[in-house]
Coordinates of C-alpha atoms and ligand atoms in Angstrom, one line a residue:
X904 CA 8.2 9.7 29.0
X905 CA 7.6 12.7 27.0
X906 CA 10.0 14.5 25.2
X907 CA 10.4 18.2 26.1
X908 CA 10.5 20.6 23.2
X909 CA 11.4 24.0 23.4
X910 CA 9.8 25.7 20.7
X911 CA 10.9 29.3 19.1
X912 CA 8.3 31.3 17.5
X913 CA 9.8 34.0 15.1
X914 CA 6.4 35.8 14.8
X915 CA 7.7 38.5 12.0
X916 CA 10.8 39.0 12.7
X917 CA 14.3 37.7 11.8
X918 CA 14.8 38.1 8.1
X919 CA 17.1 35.9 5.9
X920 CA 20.6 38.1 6.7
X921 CA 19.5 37.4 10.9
X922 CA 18.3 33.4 10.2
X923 CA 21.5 33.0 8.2
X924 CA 23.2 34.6 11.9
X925 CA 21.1 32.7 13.7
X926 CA 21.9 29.0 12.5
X927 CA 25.8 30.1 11.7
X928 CA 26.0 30.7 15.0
X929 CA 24.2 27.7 16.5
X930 CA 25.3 24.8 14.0
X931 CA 28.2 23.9 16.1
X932 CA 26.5 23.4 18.9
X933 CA 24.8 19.7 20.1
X934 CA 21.5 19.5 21.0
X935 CA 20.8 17.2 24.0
X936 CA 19.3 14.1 22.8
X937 CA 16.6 14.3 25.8
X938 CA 15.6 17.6 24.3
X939 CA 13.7 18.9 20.7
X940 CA 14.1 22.1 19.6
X941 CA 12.5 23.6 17.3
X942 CA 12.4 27.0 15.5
X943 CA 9.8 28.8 13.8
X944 CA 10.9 31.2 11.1
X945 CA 9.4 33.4 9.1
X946 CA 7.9 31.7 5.6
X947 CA 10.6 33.7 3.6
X948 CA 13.6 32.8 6.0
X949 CA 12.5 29.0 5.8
X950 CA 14.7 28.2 3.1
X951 CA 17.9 29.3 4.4
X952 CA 16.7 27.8 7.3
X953 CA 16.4 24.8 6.2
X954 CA 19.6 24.8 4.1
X955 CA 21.8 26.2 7.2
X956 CA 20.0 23.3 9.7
X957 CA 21.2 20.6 7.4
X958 CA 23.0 18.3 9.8
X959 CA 21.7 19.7 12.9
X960 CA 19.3 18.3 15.1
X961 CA 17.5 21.4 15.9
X962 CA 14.2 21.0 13.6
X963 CA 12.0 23.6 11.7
X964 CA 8.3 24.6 11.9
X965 CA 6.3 27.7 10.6
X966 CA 3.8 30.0 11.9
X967 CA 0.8 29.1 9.9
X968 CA -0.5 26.8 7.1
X969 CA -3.7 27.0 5.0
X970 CA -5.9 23.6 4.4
X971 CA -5.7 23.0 0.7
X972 CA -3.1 21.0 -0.6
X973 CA -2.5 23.9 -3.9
X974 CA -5.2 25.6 -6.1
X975 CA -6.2 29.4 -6.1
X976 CA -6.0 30.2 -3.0
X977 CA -4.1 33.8 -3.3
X978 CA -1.0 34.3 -0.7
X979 CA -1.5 31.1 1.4
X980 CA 1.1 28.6 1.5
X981 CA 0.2 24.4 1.8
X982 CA 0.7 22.0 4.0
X983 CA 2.8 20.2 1.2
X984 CA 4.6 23.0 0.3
X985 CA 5.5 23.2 3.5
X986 CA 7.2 20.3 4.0
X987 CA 9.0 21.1 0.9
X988 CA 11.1 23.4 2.7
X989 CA 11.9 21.0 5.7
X990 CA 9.0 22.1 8.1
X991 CA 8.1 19.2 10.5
X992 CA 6.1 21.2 12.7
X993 CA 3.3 24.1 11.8
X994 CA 2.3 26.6 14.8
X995 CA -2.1 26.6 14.2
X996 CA -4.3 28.7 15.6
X997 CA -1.8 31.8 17.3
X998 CA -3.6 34.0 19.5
X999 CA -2.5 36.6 17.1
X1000 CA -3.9 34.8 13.9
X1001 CA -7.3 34.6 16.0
X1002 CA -7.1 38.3 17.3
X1003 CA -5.7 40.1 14.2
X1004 CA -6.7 37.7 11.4
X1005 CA -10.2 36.5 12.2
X1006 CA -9.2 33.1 12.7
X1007 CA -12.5 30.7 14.3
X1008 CA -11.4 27.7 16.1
X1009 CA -13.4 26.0 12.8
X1010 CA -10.6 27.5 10.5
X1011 CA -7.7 26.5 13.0
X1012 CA -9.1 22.8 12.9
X1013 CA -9.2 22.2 9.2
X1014 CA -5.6 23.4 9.7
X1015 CA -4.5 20.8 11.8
X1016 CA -6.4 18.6 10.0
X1017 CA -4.4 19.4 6.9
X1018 CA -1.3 19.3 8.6
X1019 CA -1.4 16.0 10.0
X1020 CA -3.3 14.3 6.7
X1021 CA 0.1 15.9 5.0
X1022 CA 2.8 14.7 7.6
X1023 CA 3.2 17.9 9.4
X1024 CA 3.1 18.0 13.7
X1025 CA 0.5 20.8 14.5
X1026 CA 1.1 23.6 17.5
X1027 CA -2.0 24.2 18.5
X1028 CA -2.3 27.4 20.4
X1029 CA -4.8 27.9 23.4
X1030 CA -5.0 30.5 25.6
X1031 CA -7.5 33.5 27.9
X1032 CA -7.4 36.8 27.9
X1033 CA -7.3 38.8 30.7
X1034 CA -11.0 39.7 30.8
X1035 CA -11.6 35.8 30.5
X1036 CA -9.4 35.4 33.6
X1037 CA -10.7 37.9 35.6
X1038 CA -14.3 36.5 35.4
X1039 CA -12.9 33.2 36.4
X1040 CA -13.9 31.6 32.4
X1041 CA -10.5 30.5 31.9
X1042 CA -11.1 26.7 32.5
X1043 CA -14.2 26.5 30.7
X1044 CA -13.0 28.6 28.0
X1045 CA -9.5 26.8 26.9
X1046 CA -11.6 23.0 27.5
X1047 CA -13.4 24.8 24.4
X1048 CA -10.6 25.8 22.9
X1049 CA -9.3 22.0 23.0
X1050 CA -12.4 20.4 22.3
X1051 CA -13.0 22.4 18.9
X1052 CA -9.1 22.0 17.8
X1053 CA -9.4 18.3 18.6
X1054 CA -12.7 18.0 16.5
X1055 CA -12.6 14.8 14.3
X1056 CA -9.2 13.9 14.7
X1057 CA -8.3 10.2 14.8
X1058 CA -7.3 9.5 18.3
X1059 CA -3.7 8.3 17.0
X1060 CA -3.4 11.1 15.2
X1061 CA -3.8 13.5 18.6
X1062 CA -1.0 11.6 20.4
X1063 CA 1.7 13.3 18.0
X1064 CA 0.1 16.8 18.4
X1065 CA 1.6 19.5 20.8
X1066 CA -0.6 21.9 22.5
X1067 CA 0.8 25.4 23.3
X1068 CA -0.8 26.7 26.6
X1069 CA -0.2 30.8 26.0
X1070 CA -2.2 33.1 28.1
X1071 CA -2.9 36.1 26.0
X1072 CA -2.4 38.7 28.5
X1073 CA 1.2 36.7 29.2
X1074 CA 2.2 37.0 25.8
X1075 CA 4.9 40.4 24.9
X1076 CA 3.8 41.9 28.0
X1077 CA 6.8 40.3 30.1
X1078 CA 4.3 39.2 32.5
X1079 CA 4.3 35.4 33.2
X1080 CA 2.1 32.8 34.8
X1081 CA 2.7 31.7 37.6
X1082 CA 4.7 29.0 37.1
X1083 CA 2.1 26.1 39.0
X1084 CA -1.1 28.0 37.8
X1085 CA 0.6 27.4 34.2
X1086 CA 0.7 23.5 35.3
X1087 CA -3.0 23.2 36.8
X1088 CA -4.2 24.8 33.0
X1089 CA -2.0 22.3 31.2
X1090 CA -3.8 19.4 33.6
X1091 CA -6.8 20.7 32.4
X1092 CA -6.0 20.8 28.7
X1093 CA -4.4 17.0 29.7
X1094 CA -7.9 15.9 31.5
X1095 CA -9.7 17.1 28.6
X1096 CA -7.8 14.6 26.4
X1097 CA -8.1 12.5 28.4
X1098 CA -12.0 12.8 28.3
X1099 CA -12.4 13.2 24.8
X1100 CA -9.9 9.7 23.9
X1101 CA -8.3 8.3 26.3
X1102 CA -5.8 8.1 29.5
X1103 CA -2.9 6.8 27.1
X1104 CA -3.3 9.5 25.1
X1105 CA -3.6 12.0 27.1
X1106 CA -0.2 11.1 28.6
X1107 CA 1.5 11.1 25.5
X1108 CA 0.2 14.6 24.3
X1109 CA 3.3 17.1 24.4
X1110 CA 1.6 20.9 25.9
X1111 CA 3.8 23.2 26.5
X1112 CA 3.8 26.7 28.0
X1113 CA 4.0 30.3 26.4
X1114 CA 4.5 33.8 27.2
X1115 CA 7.2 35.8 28.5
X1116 CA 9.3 33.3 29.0
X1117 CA 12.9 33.8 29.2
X1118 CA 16.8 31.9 30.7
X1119 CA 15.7 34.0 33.8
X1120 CA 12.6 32.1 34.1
X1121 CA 12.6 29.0 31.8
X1122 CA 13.3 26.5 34.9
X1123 CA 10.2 27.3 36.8
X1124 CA 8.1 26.5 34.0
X1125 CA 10.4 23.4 32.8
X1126 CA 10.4 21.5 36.7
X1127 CA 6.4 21.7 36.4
X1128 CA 5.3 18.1 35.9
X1129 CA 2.5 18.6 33.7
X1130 CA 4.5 21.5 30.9
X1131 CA 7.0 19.1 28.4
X1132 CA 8.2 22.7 27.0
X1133 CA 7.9 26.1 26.3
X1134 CA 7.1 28.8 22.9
X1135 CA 9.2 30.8 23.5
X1136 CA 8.5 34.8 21.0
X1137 CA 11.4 37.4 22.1
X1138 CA 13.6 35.3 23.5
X1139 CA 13.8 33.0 21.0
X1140 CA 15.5 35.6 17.8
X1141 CA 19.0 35.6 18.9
X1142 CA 20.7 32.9 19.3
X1143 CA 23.1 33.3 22.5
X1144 CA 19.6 34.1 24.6
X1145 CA 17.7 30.9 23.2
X1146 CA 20.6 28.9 23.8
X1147 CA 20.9 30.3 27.4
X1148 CA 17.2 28.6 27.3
X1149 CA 18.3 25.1 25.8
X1150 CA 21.1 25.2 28.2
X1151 CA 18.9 25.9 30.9
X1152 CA 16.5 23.0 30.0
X1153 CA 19.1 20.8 30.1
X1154 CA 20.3 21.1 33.4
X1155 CA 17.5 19.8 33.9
X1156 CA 16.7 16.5 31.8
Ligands
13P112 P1 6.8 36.1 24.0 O1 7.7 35.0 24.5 O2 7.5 37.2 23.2 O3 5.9 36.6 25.1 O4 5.8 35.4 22.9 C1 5.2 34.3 23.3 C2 4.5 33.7 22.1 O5 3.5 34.2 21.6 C3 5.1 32.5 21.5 O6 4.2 32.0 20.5

């Protein structure tokens, strides 16, 4: 069985006055034990984060990494530094690190290579745009997408990644996938996996879903047998709507 994990990305927002908000107001709350829930801050709000999470089960992850372990590598942060400040998870390869910041699906592998060789669980974002869509690429495109993030990884190293399946014309917009057209990409993503390793570990791979979603909507996309979770951007920075979304989840474990 795998897990579910409903995932928060902060993107830029929530600085260390809203985190400190954020966790006050969730620390008293239990996380069900059938569900993982993580939340992406901010780099700067990560060590508050981590301070206020103490004793929670609700775990931390940030938005980006770089490869190198330290050195002179101007304004990145590591892997190791990372896990310094409590970070079990590391979102790679965003649509809006590959749209605004140039990154190649070369660059977001060494990142989840680096993550995993330094103990951290990668979120590897995938996902069409609309054009891509439109001409009917989108299968062939996100097997790409998988294929070059997967690229020399040890195949016990793949079954403890999560894959994030986040349309880009989906994300911000409000507009959602349909719920089972979200679940045939994830098959897909699943299948290739599969072909590249193996049944097993294709079954054991976490994807989840992204974009738009929201408590309003969260339990089409969670009863889909193929998503284990959501990223969830917007709905994600406060914490009464999140937990709507955890509650949500639950009813459904
Ligand atoms: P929204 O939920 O705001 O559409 O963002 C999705 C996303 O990009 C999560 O990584």
């Amino acid at each position: 069985m795998r897990k579910p994990i409903i995932a928060g990305n902060w993107k830029m927002n929530n600085g260390i006055e809203e985190t400190s908000h954020f966790f006050n107001s969730i620390k008293e709350k239990s996380i069900p034990p059938g569900l993982e829930v993580v939340v992406c801050p901010p780099f700067t709000s990560l060590y508050i984060a981590d301070k206020l999470s103490d004793g929670s089960s609700i775990k931390l992850g940030a938005q980006d990494v770089y490869w190198e372990i330290s050195g002179a590598f101007t304004g990145e942060i590591s892997p190791i530094m990372l896990r310094e400040l409590g970070c079990k998870f590391v979102i790679i390869g965003h649509s809006e690190r590959r749209g605004y910041f140039g990154e190649t699906d070369e660059i977001v592998n060494k990142k989840i290579l680096a993550s995993i060789n330094n103990g951290l669980i990668p979120i590897i974002c995938v996902g069409e745009n609309l054009t891509q869509r439109e001409n009917g690429e989108t299968d062939s495109f996100i097997k790409h997408q998988v294929e070059k993030a997967l690229k020399d990884l040890e195949e016990n190293s793949v079954e403890k990644v999560v894959i994030a399946y986040e349309p880009l014309w989906a994300i911000g917009t409000g507009k959602t996938a349909d719920a089972e057209e979200a679940n045939r990409v994830i098959g897909l993503i699943r299948n290739t996996v599969k072909q590249i390793y193996s049944e097993k570990t294709a079954e054991t791979v976490r994807v989840l879903y992204g974009g738009s979603v929201k408590p309003e909507n969260i339990k089409q996309f969670m009863s889909q047998p193929e998503i284990d979770g959501v990223l969830v951007g917007g709905a994600s920075l406060k914490p009464e709507v999140f937990w709507e979304i955890i509650e949500a989840s639950k009813q459904l474990l």
